[in-house]
PDB file of C-alpha atoms and ligand atoms in Angstrom:
ATOM      1  CA  UNK A   1      38.449  23.322 -31.999  1.00  0.00           C
ATOM      2  CA  UNK A   2      42.113  22.936 -32.979  1.00  0.00           C
ATOM      3  CA  UNK A   3      42.113  25.224 -36.005  1.00  0.00           C
ATOM      4  CA  UNK A   4      45.930  25.352 -35.845  1.00  0.00           C
ATOM      5  CA  UNK A   5      45.720  22.014 -37.639  1.00  0.00           C
ATOM      6  CA  UNK A   6      45.395  24.107 -40.816  1.00  0.00           C
ATOM      7  CA  UNK A   7      48.940  25.406 -40.315  1.00  0.00           C
ATOM      8  CA  UNK A   8      50.146  21.925 -39.381  1.00  0.00           C
ATOM      9  CA  UNK A   9      48.664  20.605 -42.619  1.00  0.00           C
ATOM     10  CA  UNK A  10      50.424  23.295 -44.661  1.00  0.00           C
ATOM     11  CA  UNK A  11      53.725  22.594 -42.888  1.00  0.00           C
ATOM     12  CA  UNK A  12      53.520  18.846 -43.488  1.00  0.00           C
ATOM     13  CA  UNK A  13      51.976  18.825 -46.994  1.00  0.00           C
ATOM     14  CA  UNK A  14      50.625  15.272 -46.476  1.00  0.00           C
ATOM     15  CA  UNK A  15      50.059  12.930 -49.394  1.00  0.00           C
ATOM     16  CA  UNK A  16      46.370  12.060 -49.735  1.00  0.00           C
ATOM     17  CA  UNK A  17      45.622   8.950 -51.795  1.00  0.00           C
ATOM     18  CA  UNK A  18      42.221   9.239 -53.477  1.00  0.00           C
ATOM     19  CA  UNK A  19      40.164   6.632 -55.220  1.00  0.00           C
ATOM     20  CA  UNK A  20      38.210   9.359 -56.954  1.00  0.00           C
ATOM     21  CA  UNK A  21      35.212   9.503 -59.242  1.00  0.00           C
ATOM     22  CA  UNK A  22      35.730  10.601 -62.852  1.00  0.00           C
ATOM     23  CA  UNK A  23      33.308  13.535 -62.568  1.00  0.00           C
ATOM     24  CA  UNK A  24      35.099  15.653 -59.978  1.00  0.00           C
ATOM     25  CA  UNK A  25      38.623  14.276 -59.893  1.00  0.00           C
ATOM     26  CA  UNK A  26      40.384  17.464 -60.980  1.00  0.00           C
ATOM     27  CA  UNK A  27      38.409  19.707 -58.636  1.00  0.00           C
ATOM     28  CA  UNK A  28      39.392  17.430 -55.783  1.00  0.00           C
ATOM     29  CA  UNK A  29      43.074  17.348 -56.797  1.00  0.00           C
ATOM     30  CA  UNK A  30      43.243  21.126 -57.177  1.00  0.00           C
ATOM     31  CA  UNK A  31      41.305  21.795 -53.971  1.00  0.00           C
ATOM     32  CA  UNK A  32      43.646  19.563 -51.953  1.00  0.00           C
ATOM     33  CA  UNK A  33      46.687  21.107 -53.577  1.00  0.00           C
ATOM     34  CA  UNK A  34      45.500  24.656 -52.932  1.00  0.00           C
ATOM     35  CA  UNK A  35      44.792  23.877 -49.300  1.00  0.00           C
ATOM     36  CA  UNK A  36      48.322  22.591 -48.767  1.00  0.00           C
ATOM     37  CA  UNK A  37      48.035  18.833 -49.178  1.00  0.00           C
ATOM     38  CA  UNK A  38      49.564  16.657 -51.888  1.00  0.00           C
ATOM     39  CA  UNK A  39      46.925  14.689 -53.827  1.00  0.00           C
ATOM     40  CA  UNK A  40      47.530  11.459 -55.679  1.00  0.00           C
ATOM     41  CA  UNK A  41      44.851   9.536 -57.548  1.00  0.00           C
ATOM     42  CA  UNK A  42      45.115   5.883 -58.527  1.00  0.00           C
ATOM     43  CA  UNK A  43      42.760   3.337 -60.100  1.00  0.00           C
ATOM     44  CA  UNK A  44      45.251   0.442 -60.320  1.00  0.00           C
ATOM     45  CA  UNK A  45      45.220  -2.310 -57.722  1.00  0.00           C
ATOM     46  CA  UNK A  46      48.787  -3.405 -58.606  1.00  0.00           C
ATOM     47  CA  UNK A  47      50.173  -0.222 -57.039  1.00  0.00           C
ATOM     48  CA  UNK A  48      47.800  -0.212 -54.066  1.00  0.00           C
ATOM     49  CA  UNK A  49      50.361  -1.184 -51.440  1.00  0.00           C
ATOM     50  CA  UNK A  50      52.857   1.507 -52.468  1.00  0.00           C
ATOM     51  CA  UNK A  51      50.108   4.107 -52.625  1.00  0.00           C
ATOM     52  CA  UNK A  52      48.970   3.296 -49.101  1.00  0.00           C
ATOM     53  CA  UNK A  53      52.555   3.261 -47.808  1.00  0.00           C
ATOM     54  CA  UNK A  54      53.419   6.695 -49.199  1.00  0.00           C
ATOM     55  CA  UNK A  55      50.089   8.276 -48.216  1.00  0.00           C
ATOM     56  CA  UNK A  56      49.203   9.963 -44.942  1.00  0.00           C
ATOM     57  CA  UNK A  57      45.540   9.085 -45.438  1.00  0.00           C
ATOM     58  CA  UNK A  58      43.185   7.489 -47.948  1.00  0.00           C
ATOM     59  CA  UNK A  59      39.862   8.746 -49.334  1.00  0.00           C
ATOM     60  CA  UNK A  60      37.593   6.212 -51.037  1.00  0.00           C
ATOM     61  CA  UNK A  61      34.839   7.763 -53.153  1.00  0.00           C
ATOM     62  CA  UNK A  62      32.060   5.556 -54.543  1.00  0.00           C
ATOM     63  CA  UNK A  63      30.949   8.150 -57.133  1.00  0.00           C
ATOM     64  CA  UNK A  64      31.548   6.229 -60.364  1.00  0.00           C
ATOM     65  CA  UNK A  65      32.270   2.747 -59.099  1.00  0.00           C
ATOM     66  CA  UNK A  66      32.953  -0.278 -61.296  1.00  0.00           C
ATOM     67  CA  UNK A  67      33.422  -3.926 -60.341  1.00  0.00           C
ATOM     68  CA  UNK A  68      37.183  -3.562 -60.871  1.00  0.00           C
ATOM     69  CA  UNK A  69      37.268  -0.438 -58.728  1.00  0.00           C
ATOM     70  CA  UNK A  70      35.303  -2.076 -55.914  1.00  0.00           C
ATOM     71  CA  UNK A  71      37.977  -4.805 -55.777  1.00  0.00           C
ATOM     72  CA  UNK A  72      40.641  -2.071 -55.619  1.00  0.00           C
ATOM     73  CA  UNK A  73      38.724  -0.301 -52.843  1.00  0.00           C
ATOM     74  CA  UNK A  74      38.605  -3.506 -50.793  1.00  0.00           C
ATOM     75  CA  UNK A  75      42.346  -4.121 -51.199  1.00  0.00           C
ATOM     76  CA  UNK A  76      43.200  -0.488 -50.416  1.00  0.00           C
ATOM     77  CA  UNK A  77      40.942  -0.368 -47.358  1.00  0.00           C
ATOM     78  CA  UNK A  78      42.505  -3.518 -45.891  1.00  0.00           C
ATOM     79  CA  UNK A  79      46.032  -2.252 -46.600  1.00  0.00           C
ATOM     80  CA  UNK A  80      45.214   1.086 -44.979  1.00  0.00           C
ATOM     81  CA  UNK A  81      44.088  -0.759 -41.837  1.00  0.00           C
ATOM     82  CA  UNK A  82      47.277  -2.860 -41.920  1.00  0.00           C
ATOM     83  CA  UNK A  83      49.522   0.226 -42.263  1.00  0.00           C
ATOM     84  CA  UNK A  84      47.442   2.272 -39.775  1.00  0.00           C
ATOM     85  CA  UNK A  85      46.524   4.951 -42.319  1.00  0.00           C
ATOM     86  CA  UNK A  86      43.225   6.777 -41.731  1.00  0.00           C
ATOM     87  CA  UNK A  87      40.439   5.951 -44.201  1.00  0.00           C
ATOM     88  CA  UNK A  88      37.588   8.267 -45.239  1.00  0.00           C
ATOM     89  CA  UNK A  89      34.609   6.847 -47.149  1.00  0.00           C
ATOM     90  CA  UNK A  90      32.343   8.997 -49.349  1.00  0.00           C
ATOM     91  CA  UNK A  91      29.228   6.877 -50.050  1.00  0.00           C
ATOM     92  CA  UNK A  92      28.006   8.849 -53.077  1.00  0.00           C
ATOM     93  CA  UNK A  93      24.304   8.217 -53.862  1.00  0.00           C
ATOM     94  CA  UNK A  94      23.873   5.173 -51.584  1.00  0.00           C
ATOM     95  CA  UNK A  95      20.521   6.658 -50.597  1.00  0.00           C
ATOM     96  CA  UNK A  96      19.250   6.587 -54.177  1.00  0.00           C
ATOM     97  CA  UNK A  97      20.807   3.440 -55.642  1.00  0.00           C
ATOM     98  CA  UNK A  98      20.329   0.157 -53.723  1.00  0.00           C
ATOM     99  CA  UNK A  99      23.330  -1.476 -55.450  1.00  0.00           C
ATOM    100  CA  UNK A 100      25.607   1.251 -54.112  1.00  0.00           C
ATOM    101  CA  UNK A 101      24.274   0.762 -50.610  1.00  0.00           C
ATOM    102  CA  UNK A 102      24.986  -2.954 -50.870  1.00  0.00           C
ATOM    103  CA  UNK A 103      28.554  -2.202 -52.042  1.00  0.00           C
ATOM    104  CA  UNK A 104      29.122   0.354 -49.276  1.00  0.00           C
ATOM    105  CA  UNK A 105      27.863  -2.034 -46.590  1.00  0.00           C
ATOM    106  CA  UNK A 106      30.133  -4.737 -47.997  1.00  0.00           C
ATOM    107  CA  UNK A 107      33.193  -2.477 -47.855  1.00  0.00           C
ATOM    108  CA  UNK A 108      32.279  -1.333 -44.344  1.00  0.00           C
ATOM    109  CA  UNK A 109      32.258  -4.963 -43.224  1.00  0.00           C
ATOM    110  CA  UNK A 110      35.572  -5.766 -44.975  1.00  0.00           C
ATOM    111  CA  UNK A 111      37.658  -3.018 -43.362  1.00  0.00           C
ATOM    112  CA  UNK A 112      37.413  -0.332 -40.714  1.00  0.00           C
ATOM    113  CA  UNK A 113      36.885   3.238 -41.847  1.00  0.00           C
ATOM    114  CA  UNK A 114      37.751   6.233 -39.675  1.00  0.00           C
ATOM    115  CA  UNK A 115      35.285   8.719 -41.135  1.00  0.00           C
ATOM    116  CA  UNK A 116      32.154   8.394 -43.265  1.00  0.00           C
ATOM    117  CA  UNK A 117      31.285  11.724 -44.938  1.00  0.00           C
ATOM    118  CA  UNK A 118      27.978  12.001 -46.746  1.00  0.00           C
ATOM    119  CA  UNK A 119      24.872  14.132 -47.113  1.00  0.00           C
ATOM    120  CA  UNK A 120      21.655  13.415 -45.179  1.00  0.00           C
ATOM    121  CA  UNK A 121      20.299  10.995 -47.789  1.00  0.00           C
ATOM    122  CA  UNK A 122      23.520   8.979 -47.796  1.00  0.00           C
ATOM    123  CA  UNK A 123      24.046   8.847 -44.035  1.00  0.00           C
ATOM    124  CA  UNK A 124      20.368   7.973 -43.405  1.00  0.00           C
ATOM    125  CA  UNK A 125      20.615   5.095 -45.914  1.00  0.00           C
ATOM    126  CA  UNK A 126      23.697   3.631 -44.202  1.00  0.00           C
ATOM    127  CA  UNK A 127      22.003   4.007 -40.810  1.00  0.00           C
ATOM    128  CA  UNK A 128      18.998   2.081 -42.176  1.00  0.00           C
ATOM    129  CA  UNK A 129      16.622   5.016 -41.780  1.00  0.00           C
ATOM    130  CA  UNK A 130      13.894   6.278 -44.130  1.00  0.00           C
ATOM    131  CA  UNK A 131      14.815   9.213 -46.353  1.00  0.00           C
ATOM    132  CA  UNK A 132      13.967  10.330 -49.901  1.00  0.00           C
ATOM    133  CA  UNK A 133      17.429  10.839 -51.379  1.00  0.00           C
ATOM    134  CA  UNK A 134      17.638  12.285 -54.905  1.00  0.00           C
ATOM    135  CA  UNK A 135      20.555  11.007 -56.990  1.00  0.00           C
ATOM    136  CA  UNK A 136      23.789  12.456 -55.651  1.00  0.00           C
ATOM    137  CA  UNK A 137      21.863  15.029 -53.593  1.00  0.00           C
ATOM    138  CA  UNK A 138      20.488  14.838 -50.062  1.00  0.00           C
ATOM    139  CA  UNK A 139      16.852  14.980 -51.238  1.00  0.00           C
ATOM    140  CA  UNK A 140      14.141  15.366 -48.662  1.00  0.00           C
ATOM    141  CA  UNK A 141      13.370  13.524 -45.515  1.00  0.00           C
ATOM    142  CA  UNK A 142      12.196  13.934 -42.012  1.00  0.00           C
ATOM    143  CA  UNK A 143      14.216  13.129 -38.980  1.00  0.00           C
ATOM    144  CA  UNK A 144      16.678  14.421 -36.461  1.00  0.00           C
ATOM    145  CA  UNK A 145      19.979  14.816 -38.315  1.00  0.00           C
ATOM    146  CA  UNK A 146      21.989  14.437 -35.119  1.00  0.00           C
ATOM    147  CA  UNK A 147      20.256  11.155 -34.276  1.00  0.00           C
ATOM    148  CA  UNK A 148      20.779   9.871 -37.825  1.00  0.00           C
ATOM    149  CA  UNK A 149      24.487  10.753 -37.768  1.00  0.00           C
ATOM    150  CA  UNK A 150      24.958   9.215 -34.309  1.00  0.00           C
ATOM    151  CA  UNK A 151      23.168   5.995 -35.336  1.00  0.00           C
ATOM    152  CA  UNK A 152      25.449   5.679 -38.373  1.00  0.00           C
ATOM    153  CA  UNK A 153      28.581   6.358 -36.296  1.00  0.00           C
ATOM    154  CA  UNK A 154      27.563   3.784 -33.684  1.00  0.00           C
ATOM    155  CA  UNK A 155      26.736   1.182 -36.297  1.00  0.00           C
ATOM    156  CA  UNK A 156      30.108   1.471 -38.053  1.00  0.00           C
ATOM    157  CA  UNK A 157      32.206   2.423 -34.997  1.00  0.00           C
ATOM    158  CA  UNK A 158      33.614   5.495 -36.666  1.00  0.00           C
ATOM    159  CA  UNK A 159      33.300   9.231 -36.943  1.00  0.00           C
ATOM    160  CA  UNK A 160      30.457  10.472 -39.192  1.00  0.00           C
ATOM    161  CA  UNK A 161      30.044  13.794 -40.953  1.00  0.00           C
ATOM    162  CA  UNK A 162      26.489  14.439 -42.131  1.00  0.00           C
ATOM    163  CA  UNK A 163      27.029  17.514 -44.321  1.00  0.00           C
ATOM    164  CA  UNK A 164      24.543  20.095 -45.543  1.00  0.00           C
ATOM    165  CA  UNK A 165      23.492  23.632 -44.598  1.00  0.00           C
ATOM    166  CA  UNK A 166      24.797  22.644 -41.143  1.00  0.00           C
ATOM    167  CA  UNK A 167      27.478  19.976 -40.917  1.00  0.00           C
ATOM    168  CA  UNK A 168      26.906  17.497 -38.098  1.00  0.00           C
ATOM    169  CA  UNK A 169      30.096  15.796 -36.888  1.00  0.00           C
ATOM    170  CA  UNK A 170      29.875  12.949 -34.397  1.00  0.00           C
ATOM    171  CA  UNK A 171      31.881  10.048 -33.010  1.00  0.00           C
ATOM    172  CA  UNK A 172      28.637   8.365 -31.974  1.00  0.00           C
ATOM    173  CA  UNK A 173      28.487  10.147 -28.595  1.00  0.00           C
ATOM    174  CA  UNK A 174      29.921  13.653 -28.908  1.00  0.00           C
ATOM    175  CA  UNK A 175      28.433  16.048 -31.464  1.00  0.00           C
ATOM    176  CA  UNK A 176      29.700  19.287 -33.008  1.00  0.00           C
ATOM    177  CA  UNK A 177      27.760  21.366 -35.540  1.00  0.00           C
ATOM    178  CA  UNK A 178      29.317  23.742 -38.072  1.00  0.00           C
ATOM    179  CA  UNK A 179      26.791  26.204 -39.485  1.00  0.00           C
ATOM    180  CA  UNK A 180      29.110  28.045 -41.875  1.00  0.00           C
ATOM    181  CA  UNK A 181      28.811  27.692 -45.644  1.00  0.00           C
ATOM    182  CA  UNK A 182      26.841  29.005 -48.591  1.00  0.00           C
ATOM    183  CA  UNK A 183      24.061  27.555 -50.783  1.00  0.00           C
ATOM    184  CA  UNK A 184      26.538  28.000 -53.670  1.00  0.00           C
ATOM    185  CA  UNK A 185      28.173  24.752 -52.543  1.00  0.00           C
ATOM    186  CA  UNK A 186      25.073  22.926 -53.787  1.00  0.00           C
ATOM    187  CA  UNK A 187      25.333  24.671 -57.166  1.00  0.00           C
ATOM    188  CA  UNK A 188      28.764  23.174 -57.806  1.00  0.00           C
ATOM    189  CA  UNK A 189      29.042  19.416 -58.352  1.00  0.00           C
ATOM    190  CA  UNK A 190      31.890  18.005 -56.312  1.00  0.00           C
ATOM    191  CA  UNK A 191      31.623  20.080 -53.125  1.00  0.00           C
ATOM    192  CA  UNK A 192      30.998  16.957 -51.076  1.00  0.00           C
ATOM    193  CA  UNK A 193      33.805  15.027 -52.765  1.00  0.00           C
ATOM    194  CA  UNK A 194      36.190  17.857 -51.977  1.00  0.00           C
ATOM    195  CA  UNK A 195      35.066  17.894 -48.350  1.00  0.00           C
ATOM    196  CA  UNK A 196      35.680  14.148 -48.014  1.00  0.00           C
ATOM    197  CA  UNK A 197      39.212  14.464 -49.392  1.00  0.00           C
ATOM    198  CA  UNK A 198      39.927  17.497 -47.206  1.00  0.00           C
ATOM    199  CA  UNK A 199      38.799  15.438 -44.218  1.00  0.00           C
ATOM    200  CA  UNK A 200      41.348  12.796 -45.259  1.00  0.00           C
ATOM    201  CA  UNK A 201      44.050  15.492 -45.496  1.00  0.00           C
ATOM    202  CA  UNK A 202      43.369  16.616 -41.928  1.00  0.00           C
ATOM    203  CA  UNK A 203      43.289  13.043 -40.609  1.00  0.00           C
ATOM    204  CA  UNK A 204      46.771  12.627 -42.123  1.00  0.00           C
ATOM    205  CA  UNK A 205      48.091  15.256 -39.704  1.00  0.00           C
ATOM    206  CA  UNK A 206      45.841  14.248 -36.785  1.00  0.00           C
ATOM    207  CA  UNK A 207      45.549  10.471 -37.083  1.00  0.00           C
ATOM    208  CA  UNK A 208      45.129   9.992 -33.326  1.00  0.00           C
ATOM    209  CA  UNK A 209      42.164  12.359 -33.232  1.00  0.00           C
ATOM    210  CA  UNK A 210      40.098  11.955 -36.384  1.00  0.00           C
ATOM    211  CA  UNK A 211      37.092  13.540 -34.665  1.00  0.00           C
ATOM    212  CA  UNK A 212      39.075  16.757 -34.310  1.00  0.00           C
ATOM    213  CA  UNK A 213      40.371  16.473 -37.888  1.00  0.00           C
ATOM    214  CA  UNK A 214      36.802  16.082 -39.178  1.00  0.00           C
ATOM    215  CA  UNK A 215      35.630  19.216 -37.384  1.00  0.00           C
ATOM    216  CA  UNK A 216      38.506  21.353 -38.640  1.00  0.00           C
ATOM    217  CA  UNK A 217      37.993  20.105 -42.207  1.00  0.00           C
ATOM    218  CA  UNK A 218      34.294  21.047 -42.134  1.00  0.00           C
ATOM    219  CA  UNK A 219      34.971  24.485 -40.708  1.00  0.00           C
ATOM    220  CA  UNK A 220      37.831  25.301 -43.090  1.00  0.00           C
ATOM    221  CA  UNK A 221      35.904  24.337 -46.244  1.00  0.00           C
ATOM    222  CA  UNK A 222      32.572  25.849 -45.188  1.00  0.00           C
ATOM    223  CA  UNK A 223      34.324  28.987 -43.904  1.00  0.00           C
ATOM    224  CA  UNK A 224      36.361  29.419 -47.093  1.00  0.00           C
ATOM    225  CA  UNK A 225      33.190  29.038 -49.178  1.00  0.00           C
ATOM    226  CA  UNK A 226      31.338  31.554 -47.033  1.00  0.00           C
ATOM    227  CA  UNK A 227      34.144  34.086 -47.475  1.00  0.00           C
ATOM    228  CA  UNK A 228      34.034  33.613 -51.257  1.00  0.00           C
ATOM    229  CA  UNK A 229      30.234  33.999 -51.368  1.00  0.00           C
ATOM    230  CA  UNK A 230      30.406  37.212 -49.348  1.00  0.00           C
ATOM    231  CA  UNK A 231      32.389  38.790 -52.226  1.00  0.00           C
ATOM    232  CA  UNK A 232      30.081  37.624 -55.045  1.00  0.00           C
ATOM    233  CA  UNK A 233      27.312  39.935 -56.174  1.00  0.00           C
ATOM    234  CA  UNK A 234      25.240  37.314 -58.016  1.00  0.00           C
ATOM    235  CA  UNK A 235      24.536  33.607 -58.198  1.00  0.00           C
ATOM    236  CA  UNK A 236      27.725  32.546 -59.999  1.00  0.00           C
ATOM    237  CA  UNK A 237      28.472  28.844 -59.456  1.00  0.00           C
ATOM    238  CA  UNK A 238      31.428  28.728 -61.854  1.00  0.00           C
ATOM    239  CA  UNK A 239      33.113  31.799 -60.361  1.00  0.00           C
ATOM    240  CA  UNK A 240      32.431  30.367 -56.919  1.00  0.00           C
ATOM    241  CA  UNK A 241      34.270  27.139 -57.782  1.00  0.00           C
ATOM    242  CA  UNK A 242      37.330  28.998 -59.119  1.00  0.00           C
ATOM    243  CA  UNK A 243      37.439  31.484 -56.257  1.00  0.00           C
ATOM    244  CA  UNK A 244      37.067  28.658 -53.754  1.00  0.00           C
ATOM    245  CA  UNK A 245      40.365  27.143 -54.937  1.00  0.00           C
ATOM    246  CA  UNK A 246      42.103  30.502 -54.482  1.00  0.00           C
ATOM    247  CA  UNK A 247      40.549  30.979 -51.073  1.00  0.00           C
ATOM    248  CA  UNK A 248      41.573  27.527 -49.880  1.00  0.00           C
ATOM    249  CA  UNK A 249      45.130  28.538 -50.647  1.00  0.00           C
ATOM    250  CA  UNK A 250      44.974  31.975 -48.988  1.00  0.00           C
ATOM    251  CA  UNK A 251      42.655  31.576 -46.031  1.00  0.00           C
ATOM    252  CA  UNK A 252      44.201  31.982 -42.574  1.00  0.00           C
ATOM    253  CA  UNK A 253      43.348  30.523 -39.197  1.00  0.00           C
ATOM    254  CA  UNK A 254      42.332  33.938 -37.884  1.00  0.00           C
ATOM    255  CA  UNK A 255      40.007  34.631 -40.842  1.00  0.00           C
ATOM    256  CA  UNK A 256      38.223  31.344 -40.194  1.00  0.00           C
ATOM    257  CA  UNK A 257      38.131  31.989 -36.445  1.00  0.00           C
ATOM    258  CA  UNK A 258      36.426  35.353 -37.010  1.00  0.00           C
ATOM    259  CA  UNK A 259      33.451  33.869 -38.861  1.00  0.00           C
ATOM    260  CA  UNK A 260      33.208  30.434 -37.189  1.00  0.00           C
ATOM    261  CA  UNK A 261      29.676  29.320 -36.258  1.00  0.00           C
ATOM    262  CA  UNK A 262      30.418  26.230 -34.210  1.00  0.00           C
ATOM    263  CA  UNK A 263      28.058  24.702 -31.695  1.00  0.00           C
TER     264      UNK A 263
HETATM  265  N1  ADP B 301      22.665  25.097 -48.177  1.00  0.00           N
HETATM  266  C1  ADP B 301      23.935  25.104 -47.758  1.00  0.00           C
HETATM  267  N2  ADP B 301      24.393  26.149 -47.044  1.00  0.00           N
HETATM  268  C2  ADP B 301      25.655  26.169 -46.619  1.00  0.00           C
HETATM  269  N3  ADP B 301      26.579  25.198 -46.894  1.00  0.00           N
HETATM  270  C3  ADP B 301      26.185  24.127 -47.593  1.00  0.00           C
HETATM  271  C4  ADP B 301      24.856  24.014 -48.047  1.00  0.00           C
HETATM  272  N4  ADP B 301      24.743  22.833 -48.694  1.00  0.00           N
HETATM  273  C5  ADP B 301      25.955  22.246 -48.646  1.00  0.00           C
HETATM  274  N5  ADP B 301      26.826  23.013 -47.971  1.00  0.00           N
HETATM  275  C6  ADP B 301      28.254  22.700 -47.777  1.00  0.00           C
HETATM  276  O1  ADP B 301      28.680  22.044 -48.940  1.00  0.00           O
HETATM  277  C7  ADP B 301      29.682  21.068 -48.664  1.00  0.00           C
HETATM  278  C8  ADP B 301      29.292  19.755 -49.307  1.00  0.00           C
HETATM  279  O2  ADP B 301      28.214  19.210 -48.603  1.00  0.00           O
HETATM  280  P1  ADP B 301      26.984  18.472 -49.288  1.00  0.00           P
HETATM  281  O3  ADP B 301      26.316  19.363 -50.277  1.00  0.00           O
HETATM  282  O4  ADP B 301      26.156  17.938 -48.169  1.00  0.00           O
HETATM  283  O5  ADP B 301      27.705  17.243 -50.006  1.00  0.00           O
HETATM  284  P2  ADP B 301      27.318  16.459 -51.340  1.00  0.00           P
HETATM  285  O6  ADP B 301      27.859  17.319 -52.444  1.00  0.00           O
HETATM  286  O7  ADP B 301      28.040  15.164 -51.223  1.00  0.00           O
HETATM  287  O8  ADP B 301      25.824  16.305 -51.363  1.00  0.00           O
HETATM  288  C9  ADP B 301      29.828  21.054 -47.155  1.00  0.00           C
HETATM  289  O9  ADP B 301      30.964  21.836 -46.828  1.00  0.00           O
HETATM  290  C10 ADP B 301      28.544  21.741 -46.641  1.00  0.00           C
HETATM  291  O10 ADP B 301      28.774  22.432 -45.438  1.00  0.00           O
HETATM  292  C1  TZP B 302      27.506  13.819 -60.721  1.00  0.00           C
HETATM  293  C2  TZP B 302      28.152  12.614 -60.189  1.00  0.00           C
HETATM  294  N1  TZP B 302      27.811  11.387 -60.667  1.00  0.00           N
HETATM  295  C3  TZP B 302      28.493  10.408 -60.096  1.00  0.00           C
HETATM  296  S1  TZP B 302      29.599  10.951 -58.948  1.00  0.00           S
HETATM  297  C4  TZP B 302      29.142  12.562 -59.198  1.00  0.00           C
HETATM  298  C5  TZP B 302      29.734  13.688 -58.443  1.00  0.00           C
HETATM  299  C6  TZP B 302      29.231  13.764 -57.030  1.00  0.00           C
HETATM  300  O1  TZP B 302      29.755  14.903 -56.396  1.00  0.00           O
HETATM  301  P1  TZP B 302      29.250  15.491 -55.000  1.00  0.00           P
HETATM  302  O2  TZP B 302      28.615  14.392 -54.228  1.00  0.00           O
HETATM  303  O3  TZP B 302      30.496  15.974 -54.345  1.00  0.00           O
HETATM  304  O4  TZP B 302      28.317  16.618 -55.325  1.00  0.00           O
HETATM  305 MG1   MG B 303      28.353  13.678 -52.507  1.00  0.00          MG
END
């Protein structure tokens, strides 16, 4: 895996344009900033073209969608395709809310995305497979996570990250698994949103190889979280979230390499 992309990202400080949700927007902005990217959030369609032009990549998050925002997402996605800017889609809760699934499928037919990043419940829903998603969380289901991720990637002709205790990254054929992380990620709302935006940041510096960018993003975030958890003596979700921001800023390629569990 090309972990040197972390240094490339810090050297280039790419602008990442996020259509964020209102729950986790500041965590995402601060996480991107700490890592070495330059976040910008926008909810206004009138400035969509400028946003896409100045950005290195776009992350579209369905977390708190509105009809107005869906229109903005469609415009932004099409502009990103036109300007050849990578697009990451985070299909928050599409496994639990049929309306969201309908919206996500509509967007996926209106423009091409480069990466879909979701938990098992979300990726299974988009792939048309049975799963008991629970709100924003993965929920419970039975099935081969690799097969589910590959089916989703093949259906939408893109890279898919099915995140969880082990992140499964696939382009539809090839598969890489990242087993780093900590259960503390699940105790902090917004971990998945941050991952999706970090994926966008890495695609901004590796637009010709989004599969590689997706792998590095998963390993850097999961590795940073694992390093934070190894220093905590108790179950402290709030401390974890704060320390994660610091660690994203400080973590080095060699620290990540030392703990990497990549298959
Ligand atoms: N039980 C776990 N153990 C280790 N890492 C986890 C665990 N659950 C989630 N993660 C990590 O948390 C991040 C967010 O993933 P996930 O929880 O699947 O997203 P979401 O918040 O959208 O449901 C990923 O980096 C993933 O590797
Ligand atoms: C709680 C909540 N409600 C709508 S979006 C959102 C945040 C989802 O964050 P994540 O999927 O990263 O845990
Ligand atoms: Mg999520």
